Each structure stands twice: as C-alpha cells, then as structure tokens.
Amino acid sequence: MARYSLLNEDTGEKVELPSVSGTLGPVGLDVGKVYGNSGVFTYDPGFSSTCSTQSAITYIDGDAGVLLYRGYPVDQLAKHCSFIEVAYLILNGELPTADQLEAFDQSIRRHTMINENLKSFFGGFRYDAHPMAMLTGVVGSLSAFYHDTTNNKDPKHREIFAHRMIAKIPTIAAAAYKRYAGQPFMYPQNHLDYSSNFLNMMFSVPAEPYHVNPVAAKALDVLFILHADHEQNASTSTVRMAGSTGTNPYAAMASGIAALWGPAHGGANEAVLKMLGEIGDVKNVQGFMDKVKDKNSGVRLMGFGHRVYKNFDPRATIIRDECHKVLKALNVDDPKLELAMKLEEIALSDDYFKERKLYPNVDFYSGIIYSALGFPVNMFTPMFAVARTVGWVAHWSEMIAEPGMRIARPRQVYVGADARDVQPLASRGA
Ligand code: ACO
C-alpha cells in the first residue's frame, strides 16, 4: 500500500501519516498526530476530505452513485424490505430473521405513545410554529422524561433508547402537524404498520372514519427507507458531535433535527416545492434557469447538487420512478411534476450543470410525492427527520460503544486581532 507523509519543504522534516483502511472506498490518512509532531494544523472547512470517524453503517461512492446500508444496495432494500426491516438492519448490522423482525416490530409498536404530559408542550407553541421548531423542542424535551445518561454505555439501555426514538418520532411529528392544523391529536394505533400508523395519526380525525390507502403507505415506506441513513452528513455529524460530550441522547437527537432543518440539507425538499410554486409555469422555466446560472442572483436550483454524489444520486432514481407510480395510482395530475421534468431536462443538458456535476438529489422528487399524499409543504422536512432518526440513533450508538471515544473538538486557524492590551475607557478616544 502507498505510504504518505507530510514534508516541510524548507527544513526537510517529514512526518509519517499512517493510513486507515476501510472495507470499501479511499484510505484515510491519520493526521491526529500532525500538530503534536510538527506544530501545524490540517485545514479543511466543510470537511471535503476529512473523515471524522470509522463507521460500519453506510457506504457511499459518490462518483459511482452507490449507497449501501450495512453492505446492501439501497435499491434492493427499497424493493424487497419494509422500513422496519431496514431500521433493524441499520441498527443491528444484519437483516432480521422472521422471529427477530416480529420481536423488533412489536417493540416499536409498543413504544409509540408519548407521555401524556408531553402532549401539553405542543399547546405552548404559537399556532403557526413550524413543525420542525416543534420537533426540535419536543424531542429535546424527551430528555426531561428519560434523564439518566449514566447508563449510555449499557447496550441494553441504548437499545431501549433506539426503540423509543424510532417509535415516538412519528407520533411527535404528527402531533406537531395537528397543532399546526388546529386539529385534535390522534393517538397511535398499534395494529397498523409503521407508515400506515403515521398516515393515520396525520390525516384521521375523531369525527369520521379514515382508511389508510395502501399505495400511500407503501410509497411512504419506500421514502423512509431511502432517507434512513446517509453516513456522516451534517445532521448525523451534529448528533455525533453533541453525543461525544456524553450528553443526554434525546438532546443529541434534537441537535440533529435542528441541523437537518436548513435548506442546504433536509430543508431542501420544502425549498423545491416553494421554488416550483414561484416558477409557476413551464414558460417561466428558461428565465428561472438564467437566474440560477447568474452568480449575482443568489438563486440556486433547489434539489440539485450534492456534496458527495457527483454523478447521480441513486435515491433520486428510485424516487423518480416512485413519483410517477404514486401520481398515477392516486390519479393525481400535478402540474408541478411537469415543471420538475422540464427543469430536470434543461439542467441535465446544460453545460453549467454538466461542468459542475450537478444532478437531481433525493429531495428533487420527494416533495412532489409528499404533496400527492396530502402532506403540507412544512411537513416535508419533519418526514425526513422521522426516517433519518434511524440513522441518528445507529450512529450515536456506534460512537458511544467505541472503547476510545473522545469528545469531538475541531481546531481553527485564528484570523482575529493580534494579542493586545486593554486600554482604560478614558484613553480609548472618541
Ligand atoms: N444550483 C446552482 N448552482 C449550484 C447548485 C445549485 N443547486 N449547487 C451547486 N452549485 C454550483 C455552485 O454555485 C458552485 O459553482 P462555482 O464552482 O462556479 O462557484 C458549484 O456548483 C459547487 O457548489 P458548492 O456549493 O461548492 O457545492 P457543495 O458541495 O458545497 O454544496 C449543496 C452541495 C449544498 C447540496 C449544493 O449543491 C446546493 O446548495 N444544492 C441545493 C440545495 C439542495 O438541494 N440541498 C439538498 C442536498 S441533499 C440532502 O441534504 C438530502
């Protein structure tokens, strides 16, 4: 294997950089001792080339458009498995046997209710609070109900935490929507599967019967699988960083939800729908694209581009097909889809996008499906949070289980004022 070192061209001093090899993908150069040995820091804002950890959960090859959960391609998982099966896989490393799946599924179903007192928290939010704001606050508040962090190192405790989080997050997300919609909170129905239960909590009301559409439940399940994990993305890294301090795991989840909210991350699905609404008509597409390509406009084509995928996003390919299936099965004729197709067609053949390797990402189509299923735009990112909770708890647990876990503490290149003395107020001039 190639050997690497850091060479000081002036002094000829060389620091060996040990390699860390994974199962797949490039080796990592261990720069942990660079500062100690040579007095310089490594500098990589945005972490383009920097691994923060070793992980056995998810593998991405951005150039080849590959996404594997525990070694399995995401398209095979979406085709053959339920979300709960995939959640088991991500948490435990292997696909479940029938008995393991039954036990896991039952455990998740048993943990769906939230403490009755937690329900009253929703009433404290303004009527128009964004559901992501409520999700961040209420998930953080779970730490007040499950406050013992001394047993983070106990695998059984971590398992209970994982099951609770995965089971309760749809209940909390649906409750946030009900608060926003001014409708009564609907309790979980544990005879329903995960996605059907979520649809029921979202759309049923006490006044009339509601039947979950199996096409909608299946589509949601696929979307949840595609969003379940994505290795060290911004929100997962946030959960790991917060968790590395030994904080309460529910508080660490809340930090991940807050990070997911931003439009450069999970907030992009909401931004795509807003963008399609603003463009309004196919005849305005070209003018909009001209603005996107004008650096001074500050306008980006939302749902396009990815830090890691520079060829195509494998999730986008699956979602694109799913999107057509759902709209057809539900008999939805959404002009936004036509608009999205036009944008995609122009972008894929335009040099600006080709040169920068910008392709549709998972969020380009997910919003259109959510909209067809009846979800309001401000619920799109909470849906992402429901699915990604699986990844967050798996990464938190993997990190906490590491014997040599250390607090995450990046360094900086300081560019502020040089050291100076404080002048008494009277001598500081006007
Ligand atoms: N529209 C127009 N131009 C873009 C876009 C876009 N969506 N994305 C990147 N570019 C351009 C940049 O202006 C830059 O051009 P330049 O080299 O001439 O300066 C070049 O492509 C590289 O862009 P960066 O911002 O450096 O790429 P980075 O890897 O940092 O950003 C990101 C990735 C944040 C996803 C970006 O592509 C973006 O803002 N996309 C739109 C938001 C979005 O869809 N986010 C969802 C991501 S997927 C997820 O979180 C699930």
Tab-separated table of N, CA and C in Angstrom, residues 75 102 111 133 181 202 223 261 293 300 305 309 314 402 427-428:
chain	number	residue	atom	x	y	z
A	75	ASP	N	-31.342	0.271	-3.434
A	75	ASP	CA	-32.454	-0.051	-4.339
A	75	ASP	C	-32.991	-1.445	-4.053
A	102	GLU	N	-40.254	-9.897	13.942
A	102	GLU	CA	-41.505	-9.858	14.705
A	102	GLU	C	-41.263	-9.191	16.074
A	111	HIS	N	-43.873	1.081	21.804
A	111	HIS	CA	-43.300	2.345	22.310
A	111	HIS	C	-43.848	3.587	21.606
A	133	ALA	N	-39.681	23.326	14.231
A	133	ALA	CA	-39.381	24.001	15.503
A	133	ALA	C	-39.971	23.177	16.650
A	181	ALA	N	-52.332	22.407	12.354
A	181	ALA	CA	-53.600	22.373	11.604
A	181	ALA	C	-54.798	22.718	12.488
A	202	MET	N	-51.598	11.399	11.115
A	202	MET	CA	-51.576	12.674	10.385
A	202	MET	C	-52.976	13.066	9.907
A	223	LEU	N	-40.001	5.862	0.754
A	223	LEU	CA	-39.328	7.140	1.020
A	223	LEU	C	-38.564	7.090	2.341
A	261	TRP	N	-32.855	20.863	9.490
A	261	TRP	CA	-33.860	21.846	9.073
A	261	TRP	C	-33.376	22.752	7.940
A	293	LYS	N	-28.071	30.469	-13.195
A	293	LYS	CA	-26.701	30.469	-13.704
A	293	LYS	C	-25.979	31.798	-13.479
A	300	ARG	N	-30.392	29.367	-6.442
A	300	ARG	CA	-29.893	28.013	-6.741
A	300	ARG	C	-31.053	27.147	-7.194
A	305	GLY	N	-27.636	19.034	-7.053
A	305	GLY	CA	-26.308	19.130	-6.465
A	305	GLY	C	-26.227	18.340	-5.176
A	309	TYR	N	-22.477	13.036	-4.043
A	309	TYR	CA	-22.824	12.458	-5.348
A	309	TYR	C	-22.451	13.420	-6.465
A	314	PRO	N	-28.428	7.840	-6.244
A	314	PRO	CA	-29.211	6.627	-6.512
A	314	PRO	C	-30.619	6.707	-5.925
A	402	GLU	N	-17.805	2.798	21.071
A	402	GLU	CA	-16.358	2.754	20.789
A	402	GLU	C	-15.573	2.861	22.083
A	427	SER	N	-8.906	56.438	27.957
A	427	SER	CA	-7.837	56.677	26.967
A	427	SER	C	-8.148	56.069	25.609
A	428	ARG	N	-9.420	55.652	25.362
A	428	ARG	CA	-9.726	54.996	24.087
A	428	ARG	C	-10.174	55.958	22.988
